[in-house]
Amino acid sequence: MSIGLVGRKVGMTRVFTDDGNTLPVTVLDVSDNRVTQIKTAEKDGYAAVQVAFGKRRASRVVKPLAGHLAKAGVEAGHVLKEFRARTEELADLKPGAKVGVEIFKVGQRVDVQGVTIGKGFAGVIKRHHFGGQNASHGNSISHRVPGSTGQNQSPAHVFKGKRMPGHLGDVKRTITGLEVVRIDAERQLLLVKGSVPGSKGGDVVVRPAARFYKPVVKQAPKQAAKAEPRAAKPAAAPGKPAAKQPAPAKS
C-alpha cells in the first residue's frame, strides 16, 4: 500500500533482538490519523486520500477549512496531509475513518520526512565542513574564515550558490529506507531502525519506501568443524632396524 501516515517523533531508544543484539530505534506516534477527503480520478483528476493529524482549536481554523472538516465529520488538526494512492487502495476508506499502523508490517522499509533541528547562524566549518586555514605563525584571527569569495575583474561578482556562512538547519529532509523493527498496535507506535530528522515532538511523515530493497536473508551461524584426532603412527615392522639417530655435535 502506498498510503502513509502523519506522526510525531517521540524520541530514541533501543530494542534487543532474539539473538541478543541491540538496535537503535526511533519511536514515532502515528495515532489518530483521520480521513478528511477521498479524491478520485473522475472528480479530482487523481486518486488520493487526505488525512488530518493532531489537534487545533476551533478559533484557529478558518471558515472554509472548518466547513471542509465538518463535511467529513472530523476534528480539526494542525497537520493536513495528502497521499497519492491507487483507486483500489481507497475502496475501504471513507471520510471520518481512521488509518493506523495496520498499513505497515515488521521488516518493511519506509521513508520518513521531517524538519531538521535549526542551529541558527553558522560558519563555513560547521555548515559546509571546511577545513579551516593554517594555525601557523602570521595567521591573525583568520583561522575559521572562508577566505576569498569573489572573482577577478571579470565577472567581478560572487556566483550564486557559493558556500558561505549562513543559516543552518530547519529544512525539510527525508531519510529513506528505514526498517520497521517493531509495531505497537495498542498505542499506535512505530519503532524504526535509525535516526529521524527533527527534534522530539516534531511532526513527521511516514510512507512506504519509494525504492525497492531486497529482503535480508539471515544465515545460520557456521559451526566450527570438530578437529579429527590424529591417527597413531604405525609401529615399525618386525625385523626392521629402527632409524639411526643423528650423532651429537662435537663441541
mmCIF file of C-alpha atoms in Angstrom:
data_model
loop_
_atom_site.group_PDB
_atom_site.id
_atom_site.type_symbol
_atom_site.label_atom_id
_atom_site.label_comp_id
_atom_site.label_asym_id
_atom_site.label_seq_id
_atom_site.Cartn_x
_atom_site.Cartn_y
_atom_site.Cartn_z
ATOM 1 C CA MET A 1 0.000 0.000 0.000
ATOM 2 C CA SER A 2 1.333 3.424 -0.942
ATOM 3 C CA ILE A 3 -0.633 5.348 1.681
ATOM 4 C CA GLY A 4 1.418 6.891 4.503
ATOM 5 C CA LEU A 5 0.747 8.361 7.926
ATOM 6 C CA VAL A 6 1.470 11.604 9.721
ATOM 7 C CA GLY A 7 3.031 11.250 13.139
ATOM 8 C CA ARG A 8 5.084 12.766 15.911
ATOM 9 C CA LYS A 9 8.662 11.981 16.871
ATOM 10 C CA VAL A 10 8.639 10.732 20.460
ATOM 11 C CA GLY A 11 12.366 10.083 20.866
ATOM 12 C CA MET A 12 15.013 7.386 20.563
ATOM 13 C CA THR A 13 15.587 4.193 22.484
ATOM 14 C CA ARG A 14 16.922 0.707 21.807
ATOM 15 C CA VAL A 15 15.466 -2.760 21.481
ATOM 16 C CA PHE A 16 17.046 -6.172 21.839
ATOM 17 C CA THR A 17 16.690 -8.849 19.204
ATOM 18 C CA ASP A 18 16.207 -12.547 19.877
ATOM 19 C CA ASP A 19 19.906 -13.224 19.357
ATOM 20 C CA GLY A 20 20.906 -10.592 21.928
ATOM 21 C CA ASN A 21 21.916 -7.757 19.605
ATOM 22 C CA THR A 22 20.811 -4.188 20.337
ATOM 23 C CA LEU A 23 19.240 -1.904 17.714
ATOM 24 C CA PRO A 24 18.906 1.906 17.968
ATOM 25 C CA VAL A 25 15.334 2.852 17.096
ATOM 26 C CA THR A 26 13.217 5.988 16.845
ATOM 27 C CA VAL A 27 9.704 5.884 18.311
ATOM 28 C CA LEU A 28 7.019 7.506 16.126
ATOM 29 C CA ASP A 29 3.492 8.174 17.348
ATOM 30 C CA VAL A 30 1.159 7.858 14.346
ATOM 31 C CA SER A 31 -2.122 7.670 16.255
ATOM 32 C CA ASP A 32 -5.360 9.425 15.303
ATOM 33 C CA ASN A 33 -4.896 9.873 11.540
ATOM 34 C CA ARG A 34 -8.383 10.907 10.430
ATOM 35 C CA VAL A 35 -9.552 10.718 6.817
ATOM 36 C CA THR A 36 -10.936 14.093 5.742
ATOM 37 C CA GLN A 37 -11.396 13.534 1.989
ATOM 38 C CA ILE A 38 -11.170 10.836 -0.665
ATOM 39 C CA LYS A 39 -10.144 12.171 -4.060
ATOM 40 C CA THR A 40 -10.994 10.222 -7.193
ATOM 41 C CA ALA A 41 -9.792 10.424 -10.776
ATOM 42 C CA GLU A 42 -13.316 11.128 -12.050
ATOM 43 C CA LYS A 43 -13.944 14.109 -9.776
ATOM 44 C CA ASP A 44 -10.491 15.478 -8.925
ATOM 45 C CA GLY A 45 -8.312 14.156 -11.723
ATOM 46 C CA TYR A 46 -6.240 11.845 -9.496
ATOM 47 C CA ALA A 47 -6.729 9.381 -6.656
ATOM 48 C CA ALA A 48 -5.561 10.363 -3.176
ATOM 49 C CA VAL A 49 -6.537 10.338 0.479
ATOM 50 C CA GLN A 50 -6.352 13.394 2.719
ATOM 51 C CA VAL A 51 -5.769 12.933 6.449
ATOM 52 C CA ALA A 52 -5.677 15.231 9.464
ATOM 53 C CA PHE A 53 -3.328 14.749 12.396
ATOM 54 C CA GLY A 54 -3.098 16.409 15.793
ATOM 55 C CA LYS A 55 -5.407 18.976 17.311
ATOM 56 C CA ARG A 56 -6.184 22.625 16.708
ATOM 57 C CA ARG A 57 -8.528 24.981 18.493
ATOM 58 C CA ALA A 58 -11.713 25.841 16.637
ATOM 59 C CA SER A 59 -10.901 29.540 16.891
ATOM 60 C CA ARG A 60 -7.712 28.917 14.864
ATOM 61 C CA VAL A 61 -9.499 27.264 11.933
ATOM 62 C CA VAL A 62 -10.627 29.446 9.029
ATOM 63 C CA LYS A 63 -14.232 29.094 7.903
ATOM 64 C CA PRO A 64 -13.571 27.343 4.552
ATOM 65 C CA LEU A 65 -11.467 24.697 6.272
ATOM 66 C CA ALA A 66 -13.985 24.366 9.103
ATOM 67 C CA GLY A 67 -16.712 23.635 6.563
ATOM 68 C CA HIS A 68 -14.483 21.127 4.789
ATOM 69 C CA LEU A 69 -13.809 19.252 8.032
ATOM 70 C CA ALA A 70 -17.447 19.437 9.155
ATOM 71 C CA LYS A 71 -18.473 17.777 5.899
ATOM 72 C CA ALA A 72 -16.216 14.838 6.744
ATOM 73 C CA GLY A 73 -17.259 14.889 10.401
ATOM 74 C CA VAL A 74 -13.727 15.019 11.826
ATOM 75 C CA GLU A 75 -11.955 17.222 14.330
ATOM 76 C CA ALA A 76 -9.548 19.878 13.084
ATOM 77 C CA GLY A 77 -5.853 19.047 13.211
ATOM 78 C CA HIS A 78 -2.690 21.102 12.937
ATOM 79 C CA VAL A 79 -1.463 18.964 10.003
ATOM 80 C CA LEU A 80 -3.428 18.261 6.820
ATOM 81 C CA LYS A 81 -1.585 15.856 4.513
ATOM 82 C CA GLU A 82 -2.447 14.192 1.235
ATOM 83 C CA PHE A 83 -1.169 10.837 -0.025
ATOM 84 C CA ARG A 84 -1.449 9.684 -3.620
ATOM 85 C CA ALA A 85 -2.774 6.158 -3.985
ATOM 86 C CA ARG A 86 -4.307 3.749 -6.451
ATOM 87 C CA THR A 87 -8.068 3.620 -6.765
ATOM 88 C CA GLU A 88 -8.315 0.065 -5.432
ATOM 89 C CA GLU A 89 -6.413 1.073 -2.287
ATOM 90 C CA LEU A 90 -9.073 3.641 -1.436
ATOM 91 C CA ALA A 91 -12.023 1.271 -1.720
ATOM 92 C CA ASP A 92 -12.158 0.548 2.028
ATOM 93 C CA LEU A 93 -11.613 4.163 3.139
ATOM 94 C CA LYS A 94 -14.277 6.772 3.671
ATOM 95 C CA PRO A 95 -14.326 10.280 5.229
ATOM 96 C CA GLY A 96 -14.334 10.123 9.009
ATOM 97 C CA ALA A 97 -12.474 6.803 9.206
ATOM 98 C CA LYS A 98 -9.127 6.391 10.929
ATOM 99 C CA VAL A 99 -5.951 4.968 9.444
ATOM 100 C CA GLY A 100 -3.478 3.302 11.805
ATOM 101 C CA VAL A 101 -0.288 1.293 11.971
ATOM 102 C CA GLU A 102 -2.004 -1.743 10.451
ATOM 103 C CA ILE A 103 -0.974 -0.497 6.993
ATOM 104 C CA PHE A 104 2.663 -1.259 7.894
ATOM 105 C CA LYS A 105 4.340 -4.504 8.888
ATOM 106 C CA VAL A 106 7.505 -5.502 10.706
ATOM 107 C CA GLY A 107 10.516 -5.615 8.414
ATOM 108 C CA GLN A 108 9.043 -3.177 5.908
ATOM 109 C CA ARG A 109 11.182 -0.288 4.615
ATOM 110 C CA VAL A 110 9.771 3.224 4.993
ATOM 111 C CA ASP A 111 10.779 6.796 4.133
ATOM 112 C CA VAL A 112 10.458 9.296 6.986
ATOM 113 C CA GLN A 113 10.281 13.029 6.307
ATOM 114 C CA GLY A 114 10.757 15.745 8.893
ATOM 115 C CA VAL A 115 12.200 19.201 9.538
ATOM 116 C CA THR A 116 15.763 19.180 10.839
ATOM 117 C CA ILE A 117 16.776 20.931 14.034
ATOM 118 C CA GLY A 118 17.545 24.622 13.465
ATOM 119 C CA LYS A 119 21.032 25.645 14.594
ATOM 120 C CA GLY A 120 20.966 29.350 13.803
ATOM 121 C CA PHE A 121 23.773 31.228 12.041
ATOM 122 C CA ALA A 122 26.843 29.063 11.443
ATOM 123 C CA GLY A 123 30.211 29.476 9.804
ATOM 124 C CA VAL A 124 31.579 27.559 6.854
ATOM 125 C CA ILE A 125 33.409 24.995 9.001
ATOM 126 C CA LYS A 126 30.261 23.868 10.789
ATOM 127 C CA ARG A 127 27.881 24.476 7.902
ATOM 128 C CA HIS A 128 29.897 23.121 4.968
ATOM 129 C CA HIS A 129 32.660 21.168 6.753
ATOM 130 C CA PHE A 130 35.504 23.383 5.547
ATOM 131 C CA GLY A 131 38.944 22.504 6.866
ATOM 132 C CA GLY A 132 39.929 25.974 8.050
ATOM 133 C CA GLN A 133 43.137 27.866 7.456
ATOM 134 C CA ASN A 134 46.596 27.225 8.856
ATOM 135 C CA ALA A 135 47.131 27.934 12.531
ATOM 136 C CA SER A 136 50.802 28.790 11.975
ATOM 137 C CA HIS A 137 52.691 31.961 12.819
ATOM 138 C CA GLY A 138 51.441 35.000 10.958
ATOM 139 C CA ASN A 139 47.787 33.991 10.554
ATOM 140 C CA SER A 140 45.949 36.580 12.610
ATOM 141 C CA ILE A 141 42.357 35.755 13.667
ATOM 142 C CA SER A 142 41.644 34.161 10.278
ATOM 143 C CA HIS A 143 41.663 30.510 11.238
ATOM 144 C CA ARG A 144 37.955 29.781 10.633
ATOM 145 C CA VAL A 145 37.082 32.343 7.954
ATOM 146 C CA PRO A 146 36.187 31.156 4.424
ATOM 147 C CA GLY A 147 38.814 33.256 2.682
ATOM 148 C CA SER A 148 38.348 34.985 -0.662
ATOM 149 C CA THR A 149 34.882 34.576 -2.200
ATOM 150 C CA GLY A 150 34.951 36.883 -5.241
ATOM 151 C CA GLN A 151 36.289 36.528 -8.767
ATOM 152 C CA ASN A 152 38.643 38.559 -10.952
ATOM 153 C CA GLN A 153 37.679 41.778 -12.681
ATOM 154 C CA SER A 154 35.586 39.609 -14.956
ATOM 155 C CA PRO A 155 32.896 38.651 -13.888
ATOM 156 C CA ALA A 156 33.572 40.776 -10.766
ATOM 157 C CA HIS A 157 30.873 39.229 -8.616
ATOM 158 C CA VAL A 158 30.203 36.209 -6.416
ATOM 159 C CA PHE A 159 28.307 33.396 -8.124
ATOM 160 C CA LYS A 160 25.010 32.259 -6.665
ATOM 161 C CA GLY A 161 25.245 29.100 -4.589
ATOM 162 C CA LYS A 162 28.672 29.926 -3.179
ATOM 163 C CA ARG A 163 29.193 28.070 0.066
ATOM 164 C CA MET A 164 29.332 30.771 2.700
ATOM 165 C CA PRO A 165 28.268 31.317 6.327
ATOM 166 C CA GLY A 166 24.530 31.398 6.893
ATOM 167 C CA HIS A 167 21.503 29.757 8.450
ATOM 168 C CA LEU A 168 21.998 26.089 9.328
ATOM 169 C CA GLY A 169 19.240 23.523 9.760
ATOM 170 C CA ASP A 170 15.460 23.989 9.865
ATOM 171 C CA VAL A 171 14.986 22.419 6.419
ATOM 172 C CA LYS A 172 12.816 19.557 5.210
ATOM 173 C CA ARG A 173 14.738 16.307 4.867
ATOM 174 C CA THR A 174 13.784 12.700 4.088
ATOM 175 C CA ILE A 175 15.596 9.638 5.433
ATOM 176 C CA THR A 176 15.000 6.735 3.079
ATOM 177 C CA GLY A 177 14.964 3.000 3.618
ATOM 178 C CA LEU A 178 14.434 2.827 7.391
ATOM 179 C CA GLU A 179 13.354 -0.580 8.628
ATOM 180 C CA VAL A 180 10.277 -1.063 10.809
ATOM 181 C CA VAL A 181 11.600 -3.034 13.776
ATOM 182 C CA ARG A 182 8.500 -3.211 15.963
ATOM 183 C CA ILE A 183 4.838 -2.133 15.869
ATOM 184 C CA ASP A 184 2.767 -1.309 18.948
ATOM 185 C CA ALA A 185 -0.810 -1.563 17.669
ATOM 186 C CA GLU A 186 -2.326 -0.755 21.068
ATOM 187 C CA ARG A 187 -0.565 2.594 21.410
ATOM 188 C CA GLN A 188 -0.207 3.191 17.658
ATOM 189 C CA LEU A 189 3.587 3.409 17.767
ATOM 190 C CA LEU A 190 6.138 2.635 15.082
ATOM 191 C CA LEU A 191 9.722 1.746 16.016
ATOM 192 C CA VAL A 192 12.037 2.306 13.059
ATOM 193 C CA LYS A 193 15.723 1.464 12.974
ATOM 194 C CA GLY A 194 17.943 4.542 12.832
ATOM 195 C CA SER A 195 17.554 8.279 13.330
ATOM 196 C CA VAL A 196 14.811 10.568 12.056
ATOM 197 C CA PRO A 197 15.206 14.287 11.265
ATOM 198 C CA GLY A 198 13.781 16.771 13.738
ATOM 199 C CA SER A 199 13.579 17.253 17.467
ATOM 200 C CA LYS A 200 11.353 15.479 19.962
ATOM 201 C CA GLY A 201 7.725 16.385 19.423
ATOM 202 C CA GLY A 202 8.245 17.365 15.788
ATOM 203 C CA ASP A 203 5.871 16.290 13.033
ATOM 204 C CA VAL A 204 6.997 13.550 10.637
ATOM 205 C CA VAL A 205 5.514 11.875 7.586
ATOM 206 C CA VAL A 206 5.933 8.097 7.225
ATOM 207 C CA ARG A 207 5.299 6.459 3.876
ATOM 208 C CA PRO A 208 6.373 3.178 2.231
ATOM 209 C CA ALA A 209 9.842 3.315 0.726
ATOM 210 C CA ALA A 210 9.954 4.560 -2.847
ATOM 211 C CA ARG A 211 12.902 2.306 -3.669
ATOM 212 C CA PHE A 212 12.859 -1.478 -3.693
ATOM 213 C CA TYR A 213 15.041 -3.149 -1.080
ATOM 214 C CA LYS A 214 15.946 -6.801 -1.228
ATOM 215 C CA PRO A 215 14.896 -8.703 1.897
ATOM 216 C CA VAL A 216 17.746 -9.557 4.208
ATOM 217 C CA VAL A 217 18.238 -13.308 4.459
ATOM 218 C CA LYS A 218 19.695 -14.270 7.796
ATOM 219 C CA GLN A 219 22.055 -17.189 7.524
ATOM 220 C CA ALA A 220 22.593 -19.634 10.329
ATOM 221 C CA PRO A 221 25.938 -19.207 12.059
ATOM 222 C CA LYS A 222 28.560 -21.590 10.803
ATOM 223 C CA GLN A 223 29.582 -24.211 13.318
ATOM 224 C CA ALA A 224 33.280 -24.853 13.669
ATOM 225 C CA ALA A 225 34.254 -28.250 12.336
ATOM 226 C CA LYS A 226 35.483 -30.606 15.031
ATOM 227 C CA ALA A 227 39.160 -31.498 14.655
ATOM 228 C CA GLU A 228 39.574 -35.198 13.972
ATOM 229 C CA PRO A 229 42.083 -36.970 16.213
ATOM 230 C CA ARG A 230 45.343 -37.724 14.502
ATOM 231 C CA ALA A 231 45.933 -41.333 13.672
ATOM 232 C CA ALA A 232 48.725 -43.049 15.615
ATOM 233 C CA LYS A 233 51.908 -43.740 13.726
ATOM 234 C CA PRO A 234 52.151 -47.355 12.630
ATOM 235 C CA ALA A 235 54.608 -49.461 14.604
ATOM 236 C CA ALA A 236 57.854 -50.488 12.960
ATOM 237 C CA ALA A 237 57.725 -53.790 11.138
ATOM 238 C CA PRO A 238 59.324 -56.717 12.985
ATOM 239 C CA GLY A 239 62.895 -57.451 11.946
ATOM 240 C CA LYS A 240 63.367 -53.938 10.514
ATOM 241 C CA PRO A 241 66.030 -51.874 12.294
ATOM 242 C CA ALA A 242 64.963 -48.600 13.855
ATOM 243 C CA ALA A 243 66.007 -45.362 12.240
ATOM 244 C CA LYS A 244 69.525 -44.302 13.101
ATOM 245 C CA GLN A 245 69.671 -41.323 15.451
ATOM 246 C CA PRO A 246 71.941 -38.414 14.397
ATOM 247 C CA ALA A 247 75.239 -38.226 16.225
ATOM 248 C CA PRO A 248 75.612 -35.404 18.729
ATOM 249 C CA ALA A 249 77.598 -32.419 17.533
ATOM 250 C CA LYS A 250 81.199 -32.219 18.746
ATOM 251 C CA SER A 251 81.991 -29.310 20.993
#
